[in-house]
Coordinates of C-alpha atoms and ligand atoms in Angstrom, one line a residue:
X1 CA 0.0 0.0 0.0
X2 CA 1.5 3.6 -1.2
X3 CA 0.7 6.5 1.3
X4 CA -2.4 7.3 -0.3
X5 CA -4.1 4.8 1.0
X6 CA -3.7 5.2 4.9
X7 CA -6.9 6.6 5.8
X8 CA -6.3 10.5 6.9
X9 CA -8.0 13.6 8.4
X10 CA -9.2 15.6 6.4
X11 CA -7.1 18.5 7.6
X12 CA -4.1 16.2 6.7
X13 CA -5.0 15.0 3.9
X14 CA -5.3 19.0 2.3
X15 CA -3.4 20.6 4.4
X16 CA -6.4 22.3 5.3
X17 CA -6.4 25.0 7.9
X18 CA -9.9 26.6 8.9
X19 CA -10.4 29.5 10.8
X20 CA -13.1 30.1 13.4
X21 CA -15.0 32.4 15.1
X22 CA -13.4 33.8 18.2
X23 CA -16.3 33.1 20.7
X24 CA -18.4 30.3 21.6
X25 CA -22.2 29.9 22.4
X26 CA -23.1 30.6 25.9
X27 CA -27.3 30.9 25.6
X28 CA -29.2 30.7 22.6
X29 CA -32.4 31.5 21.1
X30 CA -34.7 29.1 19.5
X31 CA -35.6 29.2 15.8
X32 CA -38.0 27.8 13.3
X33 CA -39.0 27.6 9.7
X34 CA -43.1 27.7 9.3
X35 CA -44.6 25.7 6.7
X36 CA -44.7 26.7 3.2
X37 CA -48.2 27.2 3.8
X38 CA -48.1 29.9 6.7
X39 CA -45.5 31.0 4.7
X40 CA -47.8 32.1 1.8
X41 CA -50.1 33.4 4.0
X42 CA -48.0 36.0 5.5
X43 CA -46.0 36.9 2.5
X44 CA -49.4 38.1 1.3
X45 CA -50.3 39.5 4.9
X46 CA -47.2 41.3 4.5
X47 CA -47.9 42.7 1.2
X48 CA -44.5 41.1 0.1
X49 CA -42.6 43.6 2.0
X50 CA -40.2 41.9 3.9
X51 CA -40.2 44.6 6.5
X52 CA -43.8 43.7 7.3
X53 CA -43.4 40.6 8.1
X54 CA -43.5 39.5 11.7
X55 CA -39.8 37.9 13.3
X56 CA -41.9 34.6 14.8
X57 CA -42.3 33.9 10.7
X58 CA -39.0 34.5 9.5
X59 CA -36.5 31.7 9.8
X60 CA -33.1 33.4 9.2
X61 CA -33.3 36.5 9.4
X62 CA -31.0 38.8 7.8
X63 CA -32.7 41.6 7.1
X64 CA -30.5 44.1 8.0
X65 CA -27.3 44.1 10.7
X66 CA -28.6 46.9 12.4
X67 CA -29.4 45.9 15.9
X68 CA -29.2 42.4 15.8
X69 CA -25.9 41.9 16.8
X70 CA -25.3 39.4 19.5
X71 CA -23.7 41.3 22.9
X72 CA -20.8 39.9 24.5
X73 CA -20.8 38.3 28.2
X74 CA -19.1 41.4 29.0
X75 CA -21.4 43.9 27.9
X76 CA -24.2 42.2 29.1
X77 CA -21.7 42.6 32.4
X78 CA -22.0 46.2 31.3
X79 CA -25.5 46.5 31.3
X80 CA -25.5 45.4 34.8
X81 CA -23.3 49.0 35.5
X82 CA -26.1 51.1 34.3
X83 CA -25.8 54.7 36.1
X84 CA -29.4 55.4 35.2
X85 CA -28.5 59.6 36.5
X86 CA -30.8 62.0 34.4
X87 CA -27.6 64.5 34.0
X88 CA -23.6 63.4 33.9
X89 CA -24.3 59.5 34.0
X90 CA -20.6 57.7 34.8
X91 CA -21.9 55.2 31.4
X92 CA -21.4 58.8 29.2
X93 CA -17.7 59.4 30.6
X94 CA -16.6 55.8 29.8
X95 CA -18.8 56.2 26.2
X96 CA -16.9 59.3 25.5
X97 CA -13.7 58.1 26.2
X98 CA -14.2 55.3 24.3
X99 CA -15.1 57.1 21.2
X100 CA -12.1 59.7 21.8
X101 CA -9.7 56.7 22.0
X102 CA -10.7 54.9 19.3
X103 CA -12.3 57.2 16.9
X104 CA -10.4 60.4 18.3
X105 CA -12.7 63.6 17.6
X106 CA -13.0 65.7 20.4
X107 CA -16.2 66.4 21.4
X108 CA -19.4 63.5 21.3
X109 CA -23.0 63.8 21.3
X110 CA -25.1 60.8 22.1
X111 CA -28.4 60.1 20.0
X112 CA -30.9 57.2 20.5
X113 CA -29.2 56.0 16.9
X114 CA -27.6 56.6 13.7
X115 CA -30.8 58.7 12.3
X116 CA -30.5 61.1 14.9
X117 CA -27.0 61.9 14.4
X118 CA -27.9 62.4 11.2
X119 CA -30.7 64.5 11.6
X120 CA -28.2 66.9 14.2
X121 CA -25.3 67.0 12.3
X122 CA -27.3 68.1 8.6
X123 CA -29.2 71.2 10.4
X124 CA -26.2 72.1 12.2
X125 CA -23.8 72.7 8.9
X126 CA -26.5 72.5 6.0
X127 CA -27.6 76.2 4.7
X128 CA -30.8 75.9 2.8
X129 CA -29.5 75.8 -1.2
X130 CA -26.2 74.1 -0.7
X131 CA -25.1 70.9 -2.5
X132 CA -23.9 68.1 -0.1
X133 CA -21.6 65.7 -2.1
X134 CA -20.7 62.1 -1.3
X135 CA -20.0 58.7 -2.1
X136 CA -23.2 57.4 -2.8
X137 CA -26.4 57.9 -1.0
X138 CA -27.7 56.7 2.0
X139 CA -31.5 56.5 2.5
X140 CA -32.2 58.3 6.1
X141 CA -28.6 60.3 5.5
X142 CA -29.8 61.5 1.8
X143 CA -33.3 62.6 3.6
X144 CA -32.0 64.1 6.4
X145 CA -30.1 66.1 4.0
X146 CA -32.9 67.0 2.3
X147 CA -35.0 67.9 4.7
X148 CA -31.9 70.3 6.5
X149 CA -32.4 72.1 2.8
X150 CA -29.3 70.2 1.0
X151 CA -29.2 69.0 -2.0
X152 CA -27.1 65.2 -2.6
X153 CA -24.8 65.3 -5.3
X154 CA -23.4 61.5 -6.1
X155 CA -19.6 61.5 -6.4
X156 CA -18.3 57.8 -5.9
X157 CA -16.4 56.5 -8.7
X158 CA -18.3 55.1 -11.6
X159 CA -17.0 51.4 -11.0
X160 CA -19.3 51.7 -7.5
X161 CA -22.5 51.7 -10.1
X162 CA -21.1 48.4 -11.6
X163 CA -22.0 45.3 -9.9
X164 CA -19.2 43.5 -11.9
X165 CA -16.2 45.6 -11.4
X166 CA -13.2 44.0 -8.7
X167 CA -12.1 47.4 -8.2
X168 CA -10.9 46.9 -4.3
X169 CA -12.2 50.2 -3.1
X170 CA -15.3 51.0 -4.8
X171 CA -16.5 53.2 -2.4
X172 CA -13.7 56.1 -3.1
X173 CA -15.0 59.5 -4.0
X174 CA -14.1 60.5 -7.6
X175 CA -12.2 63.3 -6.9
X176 CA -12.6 64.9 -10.2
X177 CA -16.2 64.7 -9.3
X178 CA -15.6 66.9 -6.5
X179 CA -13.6 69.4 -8.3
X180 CA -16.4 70.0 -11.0
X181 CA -19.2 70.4 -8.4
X182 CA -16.6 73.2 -6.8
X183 CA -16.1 74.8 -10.0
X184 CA -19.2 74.9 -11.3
X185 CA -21.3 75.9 -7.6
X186 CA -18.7 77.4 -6.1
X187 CA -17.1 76.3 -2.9
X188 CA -19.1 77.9 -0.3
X189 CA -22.0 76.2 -1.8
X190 CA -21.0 73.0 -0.4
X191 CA -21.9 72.1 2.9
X192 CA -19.9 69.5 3.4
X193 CA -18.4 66.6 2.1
X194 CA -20.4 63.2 3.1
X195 CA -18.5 60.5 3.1
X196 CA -19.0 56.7 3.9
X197 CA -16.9 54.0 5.3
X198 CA -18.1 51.6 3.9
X199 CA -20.8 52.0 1.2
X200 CA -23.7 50.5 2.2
X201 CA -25.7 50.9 -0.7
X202 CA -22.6 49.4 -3.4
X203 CA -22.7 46.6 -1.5
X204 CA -20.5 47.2 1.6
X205 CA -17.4 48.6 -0.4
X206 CA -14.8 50.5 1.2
X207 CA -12.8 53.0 0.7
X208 CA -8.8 53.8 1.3
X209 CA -6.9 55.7 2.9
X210 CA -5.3 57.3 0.0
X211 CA -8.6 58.1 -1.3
X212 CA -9.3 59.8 2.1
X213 CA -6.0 61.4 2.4
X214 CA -6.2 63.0 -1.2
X215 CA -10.1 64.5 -0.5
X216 CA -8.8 66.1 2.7
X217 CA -6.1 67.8 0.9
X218 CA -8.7 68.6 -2.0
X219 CA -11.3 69.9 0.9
X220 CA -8.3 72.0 2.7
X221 CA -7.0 73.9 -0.4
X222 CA -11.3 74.8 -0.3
X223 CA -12.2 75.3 3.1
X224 CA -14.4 72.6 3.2
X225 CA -15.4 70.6 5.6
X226 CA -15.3 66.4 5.7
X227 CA -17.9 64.6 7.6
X228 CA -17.5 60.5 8.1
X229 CA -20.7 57.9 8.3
X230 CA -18.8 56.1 10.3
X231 CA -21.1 53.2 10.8
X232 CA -19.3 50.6 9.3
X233 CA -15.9 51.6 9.4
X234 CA -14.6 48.9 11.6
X235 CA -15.1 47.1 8.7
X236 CA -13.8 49.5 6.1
X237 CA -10.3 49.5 8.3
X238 CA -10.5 45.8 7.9
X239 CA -10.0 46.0 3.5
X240 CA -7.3 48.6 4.0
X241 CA -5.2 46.4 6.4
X242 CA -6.2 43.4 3.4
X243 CA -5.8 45.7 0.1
X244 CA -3.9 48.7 0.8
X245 CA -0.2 48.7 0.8
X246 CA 1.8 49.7 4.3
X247 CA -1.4 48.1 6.1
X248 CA -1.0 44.8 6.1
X249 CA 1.0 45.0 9.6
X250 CA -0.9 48.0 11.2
X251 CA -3.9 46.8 13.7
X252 CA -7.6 47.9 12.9
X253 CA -7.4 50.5 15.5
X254 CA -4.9 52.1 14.3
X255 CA -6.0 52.1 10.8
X256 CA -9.3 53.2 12.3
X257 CA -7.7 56.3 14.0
X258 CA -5.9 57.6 11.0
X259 CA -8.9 56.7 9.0
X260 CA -11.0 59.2 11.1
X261 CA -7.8 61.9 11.5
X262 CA -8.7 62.8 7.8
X263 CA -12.5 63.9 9.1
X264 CA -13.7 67.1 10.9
X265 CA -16.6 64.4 12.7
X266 CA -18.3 61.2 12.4
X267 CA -22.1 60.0 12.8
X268 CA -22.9 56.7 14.0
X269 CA -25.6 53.9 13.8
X270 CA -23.8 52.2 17.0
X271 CA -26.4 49.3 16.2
X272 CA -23.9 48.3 13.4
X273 CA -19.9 48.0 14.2
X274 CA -20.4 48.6 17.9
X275 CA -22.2 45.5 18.3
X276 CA -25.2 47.2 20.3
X277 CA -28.9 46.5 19.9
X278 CA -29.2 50.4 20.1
X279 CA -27.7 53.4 20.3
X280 CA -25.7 56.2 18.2
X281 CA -23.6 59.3 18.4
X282 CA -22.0 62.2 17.2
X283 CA -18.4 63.2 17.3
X284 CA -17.3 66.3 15.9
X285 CA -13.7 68.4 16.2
X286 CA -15.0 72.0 16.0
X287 CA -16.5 73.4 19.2
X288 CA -19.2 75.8 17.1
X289 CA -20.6 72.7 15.7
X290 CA -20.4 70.6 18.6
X291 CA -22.1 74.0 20.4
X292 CA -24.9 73.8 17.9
X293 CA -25.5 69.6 18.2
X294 CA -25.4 69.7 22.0
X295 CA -27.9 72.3 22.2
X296 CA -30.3 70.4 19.6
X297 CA -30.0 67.3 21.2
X298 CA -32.0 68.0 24.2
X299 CA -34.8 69.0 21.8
X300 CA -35.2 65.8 19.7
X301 CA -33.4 63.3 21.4
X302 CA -32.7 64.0 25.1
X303 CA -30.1 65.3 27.8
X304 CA -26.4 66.0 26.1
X305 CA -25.4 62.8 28.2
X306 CA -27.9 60.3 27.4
X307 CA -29.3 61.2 23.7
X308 CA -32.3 58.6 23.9
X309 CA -30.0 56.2 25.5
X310 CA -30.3 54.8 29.0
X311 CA -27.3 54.6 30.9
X312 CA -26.9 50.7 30.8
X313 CA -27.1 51.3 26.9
X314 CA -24.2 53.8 26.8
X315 CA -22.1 50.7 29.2
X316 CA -23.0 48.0 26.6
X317 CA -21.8 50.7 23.7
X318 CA -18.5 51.8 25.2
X319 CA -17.8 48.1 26.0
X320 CA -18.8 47.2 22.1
X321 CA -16.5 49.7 20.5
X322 CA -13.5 48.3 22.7
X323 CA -14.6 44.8 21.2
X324 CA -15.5 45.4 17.6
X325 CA -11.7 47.2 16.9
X326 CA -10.0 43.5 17.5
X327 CA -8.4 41.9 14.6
X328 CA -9.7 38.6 14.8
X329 CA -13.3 39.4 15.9
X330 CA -13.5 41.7 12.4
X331 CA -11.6 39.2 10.3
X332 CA -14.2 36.6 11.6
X333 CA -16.9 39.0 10.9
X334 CA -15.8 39.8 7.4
X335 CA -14.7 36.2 7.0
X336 CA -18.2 34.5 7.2
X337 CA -20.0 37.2 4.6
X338 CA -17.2 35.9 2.4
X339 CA -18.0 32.0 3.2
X340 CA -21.6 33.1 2.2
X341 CA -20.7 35.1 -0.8
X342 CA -17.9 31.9 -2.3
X343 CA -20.5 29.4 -2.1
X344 CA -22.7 31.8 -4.5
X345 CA -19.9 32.7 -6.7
X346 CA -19.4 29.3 -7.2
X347 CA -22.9 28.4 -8.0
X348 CA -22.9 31.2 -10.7
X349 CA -25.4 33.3 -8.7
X350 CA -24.7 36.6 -9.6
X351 CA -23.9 38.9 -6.6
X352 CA -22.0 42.1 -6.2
X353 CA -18.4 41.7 -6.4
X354 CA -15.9 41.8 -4.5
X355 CA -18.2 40.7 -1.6
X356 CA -18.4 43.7 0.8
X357 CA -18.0 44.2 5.2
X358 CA -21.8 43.3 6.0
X359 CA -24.0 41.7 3.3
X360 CA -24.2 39.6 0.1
X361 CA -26.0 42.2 -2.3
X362 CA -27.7 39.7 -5.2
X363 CA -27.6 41.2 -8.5
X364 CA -31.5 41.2 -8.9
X365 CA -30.9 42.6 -12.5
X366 CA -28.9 39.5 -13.9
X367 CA -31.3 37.5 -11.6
X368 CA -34.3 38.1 -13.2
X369 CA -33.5 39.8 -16.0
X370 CA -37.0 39.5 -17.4
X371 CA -38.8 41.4 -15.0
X372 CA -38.3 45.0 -15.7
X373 CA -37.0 47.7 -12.9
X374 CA -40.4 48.7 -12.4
X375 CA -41.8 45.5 -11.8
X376 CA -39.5 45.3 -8.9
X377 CA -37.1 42.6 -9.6
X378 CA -35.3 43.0 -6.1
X379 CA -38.6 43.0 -3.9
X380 CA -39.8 40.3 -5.7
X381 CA -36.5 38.1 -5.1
X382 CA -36.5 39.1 -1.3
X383 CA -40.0 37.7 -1.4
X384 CA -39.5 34.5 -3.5
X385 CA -36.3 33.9 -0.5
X386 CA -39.0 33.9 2.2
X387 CA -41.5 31.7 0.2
X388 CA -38.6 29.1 -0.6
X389 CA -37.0 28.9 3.2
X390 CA -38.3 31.7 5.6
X391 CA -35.6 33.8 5.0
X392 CA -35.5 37.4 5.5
X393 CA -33.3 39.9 3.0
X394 CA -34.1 43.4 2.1
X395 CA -34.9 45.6 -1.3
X396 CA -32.3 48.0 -2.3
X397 CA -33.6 49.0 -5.4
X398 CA -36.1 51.3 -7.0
X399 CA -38.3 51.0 -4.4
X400 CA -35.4 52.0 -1.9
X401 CA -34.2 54.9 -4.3
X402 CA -37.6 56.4 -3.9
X403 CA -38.9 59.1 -6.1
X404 CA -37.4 62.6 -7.5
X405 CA -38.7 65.2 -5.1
X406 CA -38.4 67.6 -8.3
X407 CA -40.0 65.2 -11.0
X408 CA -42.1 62.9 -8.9
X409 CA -40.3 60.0 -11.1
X410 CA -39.5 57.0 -9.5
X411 CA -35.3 57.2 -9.2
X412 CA -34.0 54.1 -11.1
X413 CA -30.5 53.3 -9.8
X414 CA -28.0 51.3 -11.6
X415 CA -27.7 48.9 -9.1
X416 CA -31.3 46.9 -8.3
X417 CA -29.9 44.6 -5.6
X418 CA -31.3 42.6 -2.5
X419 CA -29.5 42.1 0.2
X420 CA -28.7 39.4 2.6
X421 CA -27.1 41.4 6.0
X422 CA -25.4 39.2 8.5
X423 CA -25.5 39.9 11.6
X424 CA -22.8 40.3 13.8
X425 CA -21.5 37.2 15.8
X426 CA -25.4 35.6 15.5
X427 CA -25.9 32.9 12.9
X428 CA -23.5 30.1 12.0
X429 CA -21.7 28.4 9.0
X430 CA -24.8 26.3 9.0
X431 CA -26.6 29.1 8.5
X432 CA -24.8 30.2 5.7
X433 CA -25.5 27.0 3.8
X434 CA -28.9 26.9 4.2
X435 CA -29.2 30.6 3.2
X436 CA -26.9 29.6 -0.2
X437 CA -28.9 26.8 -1.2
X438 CA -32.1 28.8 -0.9
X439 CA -30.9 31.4 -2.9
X440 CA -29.6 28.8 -5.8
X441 CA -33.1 26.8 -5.6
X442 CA -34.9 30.5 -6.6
X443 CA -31.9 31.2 -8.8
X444 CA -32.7 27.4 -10.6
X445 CA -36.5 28.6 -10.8
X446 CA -35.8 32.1 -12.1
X447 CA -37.6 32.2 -15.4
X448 CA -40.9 30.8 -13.8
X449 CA -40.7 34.2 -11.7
X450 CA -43.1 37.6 -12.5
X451 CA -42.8 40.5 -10.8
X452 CA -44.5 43.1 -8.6
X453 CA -46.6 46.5 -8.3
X454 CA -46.6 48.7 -5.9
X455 CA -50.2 49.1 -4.4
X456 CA -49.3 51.2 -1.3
X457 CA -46.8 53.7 -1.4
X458 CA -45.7 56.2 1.8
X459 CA -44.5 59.6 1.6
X460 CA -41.0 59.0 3.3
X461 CA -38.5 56.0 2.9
X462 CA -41.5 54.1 0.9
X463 CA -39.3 50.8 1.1
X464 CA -40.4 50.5 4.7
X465 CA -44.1 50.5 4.3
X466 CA -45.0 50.1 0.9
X467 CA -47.3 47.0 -0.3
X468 CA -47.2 44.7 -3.4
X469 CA -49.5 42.4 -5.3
X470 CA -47.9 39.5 -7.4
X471 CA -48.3 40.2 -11.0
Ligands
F0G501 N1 -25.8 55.2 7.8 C1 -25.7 54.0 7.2 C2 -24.6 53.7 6.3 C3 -26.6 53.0 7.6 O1 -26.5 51.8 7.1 C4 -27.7 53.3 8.5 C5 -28.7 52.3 8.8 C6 -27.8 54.6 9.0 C7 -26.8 55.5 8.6 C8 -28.9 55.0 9.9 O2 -28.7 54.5 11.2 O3 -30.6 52.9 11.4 O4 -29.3 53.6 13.4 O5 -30.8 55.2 12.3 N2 -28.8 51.3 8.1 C9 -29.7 50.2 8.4 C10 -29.5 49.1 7.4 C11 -31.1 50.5 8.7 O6 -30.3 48.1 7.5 O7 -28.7 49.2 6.5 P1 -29.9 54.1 12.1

């Protein structure tokens, strides 16, 4: 008998060496898949929208990573620690430090989450008229923009709009972009520049620190102003220390630090990165904004040390930024997206590419390309998910894009896309290979599949509420 033939691990016998999550299970929460029948029923209920269906129908749910991060023993520790004071709780001191040691702006406002911020930091430095440009918009950014009386001007490289391209930072700002909107509106016109790290809506891209480095020298030699959606960039940090030469070596943190060094400020959806069910904030490094935040916040949100969070929140959050700046815990994190997002490559399911920090974005256009963009091709396949295994993904489409506020139009982005979010230290590889075979089963049935229309639409971020009829 030759060597081959002695029976052998399998790690021996590839030299296979897996990684794995840095945690284990300590209590967990039951799950279940409803029949196909119940399923049916409250697909329809929900009016194919998967954000009205209810979380006791869904089996997997990865409707979004906002929120549904699993907490660590320790911050559940935290929670424990809660200094529920109305005014100066000690939660806000260890919140703020955390933020100034990690992040490193000088002066932070809490908010109840990442809309709130938003909603602060766009009245505080929009003047009605200006342009606000950035890479790519954000839903509830874009409309708090709006509503301070900006305008959103799209300046992310054109390879972002192209589902196909392996450009490894598709979420830098085109900096030529930038210059014409200067030249032709002037620089005082611009409020600020809005950038994201990473870009949710192109599929979790990032962006690198040259890119950031050259558009704070650009926004210098103008007088303008940077401003960081700094929701994701945790994992953002993680591509530069993967794509970006003289990174390899450098921890997140500091990647993270001199990431943010570039920025005048930073809002927050702490219910992403931070690992937190809730929460958000505000840092900025100019005290005349800060003045302006601080005094808004105890109109919409609450007391300048609490924002809408209780103290035991602000413990958990602290606690969470400390955790979600270690190596292996955001190597694991990005790590199983990209288990998720091989296993579909490899099926010939076509997804964004390169696969992104938080999600699997399916290309709902090469999906179904049958079913025209205004038939909905990317609700429709988040619905036909949840008929085929109760799972739960989300529209970013035309029905996300919403409609011109000048033309009434429905806005018809380039990218029609439905995404599968994974939640943060929650769902296993397991998981992941029920999700993948679900999506190829709808992806094998694809030509049998028609479309939507819209039979309810809302005034404001439609994609929450709206209601759909099969065609
Ligand atoms: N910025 C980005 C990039 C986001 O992804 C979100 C939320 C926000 C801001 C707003 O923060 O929800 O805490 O008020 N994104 C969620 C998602 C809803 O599912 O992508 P929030």
């Amino acid at each position: 008998m030759t060597d081959h033939h002695i029976p052998q691990t399998m790690g021996q016998q590839f030299g296979r060496r897996s990684w794995a999550e840095p945690w284990k299970i300590k209590m967990v929460e039951p799950i279940h898949m409803i029949s196909r029948e119940q399923r049916e029923q409250a697909a329809a209920d929900a009016g194919y929208n998967t954000f009205l269906l209810r979380s006791a129908d869904v089996y997997i749910d990865l409707l979004t990573d906002s929120g549904t991060s699993a907490m660590s023993d320790r911050q559940w520790a935290g929670m424990m620690l809660g200094d529920e004071a109305y005014a100066g709780s000690v939660n806000f001191y260890h919140l703020e430090e955390a933020i100034q040691t990690y992040y490193g702006y000088r002066y932070i406002v809490p908010t109840h989450q990442g809309r709130g911020a938003e909603h602060l930091i766009s009245q505080a430095v929009i003047k009605k008229g200006q342009f606000v440009p950035g890479n790519m918009y954000f839903t509830t950014t874009r409309l708090h923009q709006e509503l301070a009386g900006g305008t959103f001007v799209d300046v992310i490289i054109d390879e972002a709009h192209d589902p196909t391209s392996l450009h490894p930072f598709k979420g830098n700002v085109d900096l030529d972009k930038v210059q014409a909107l200067i030249d032709r509106e002037g620089a005082d016109n611009i409020a600020y520049i809005s950038l994201a790290g990473t870009v949710n809506m192109a599929g979790g891209q990032p962006v690198s620190m040259a890119n950031v480095r050259a558009l704070r020298e650009l926004c210098d030699r103008h007088g303008i102003r940077v401003y960081l959606d700094a929701t994701r960039m945790v994992e953002n940090c993680f591509f530069i220390q993967e794509r970006e030469e003289g990174y390899a070596d450098k921890p997140i943190a500091a990647i993270l630090k001199e990431f943010c060094s570039y920025t005048d400020g930073a809002w927050m959806s702490a219910k992403k990165d931070n690992l937190v069910n809730i929460g958000g904030w505000l840092a900025v490094n100019h005290e005349d904004v800060f003045d302006l935040a601080r005094n808004m916040v105890v109109v919409y949100e609450g007391l300048h040390t609490y924002g809408g969070m209780a103290g035991r929140d602000m413990e958990a959050l602290a606690l969470g930024i400390v955790e979600s700046v270690q190596d292996e815990h955001v190597q694991a994190r990005v790590g199983q997206v990209r288990y998720l997002g091989e296993l579909l490559t490899d099926w010939g399911v076509p997804i964004v590419q390169p696969v992104g920090g938080h999600a699997i974005f399916l290309d709902a256009k090469r999906f179904y390309p049958h079913i025209p963009q205004n038939q909905f091709p990317s609700q429709t396949l988040a619905a036909e998910l949840y008929l085929d295994s109760g799972v739960r993904s989300m529209e970013r489409g035309v029905v996300s894009a919403g409609r011109d506020p000048k033309t009434g139009d429905h806005r018809y982005p380039a990218l029609e896309l439905t995404r599968l979010t994974i939640p943060r230290r929650v769902y296993t590889q397991a998981h992941m290979d029920v999700v993948a075979e679900s999506v190829k089963a709808i992806y094998d049935n694809r030509e049998q599949t028609h479309g939507l229309k819209m039979v309810y639409e809302p005034q404001y971020l439609r994609f929450f509420q709206a209601r759909f009829e099969r065609i």
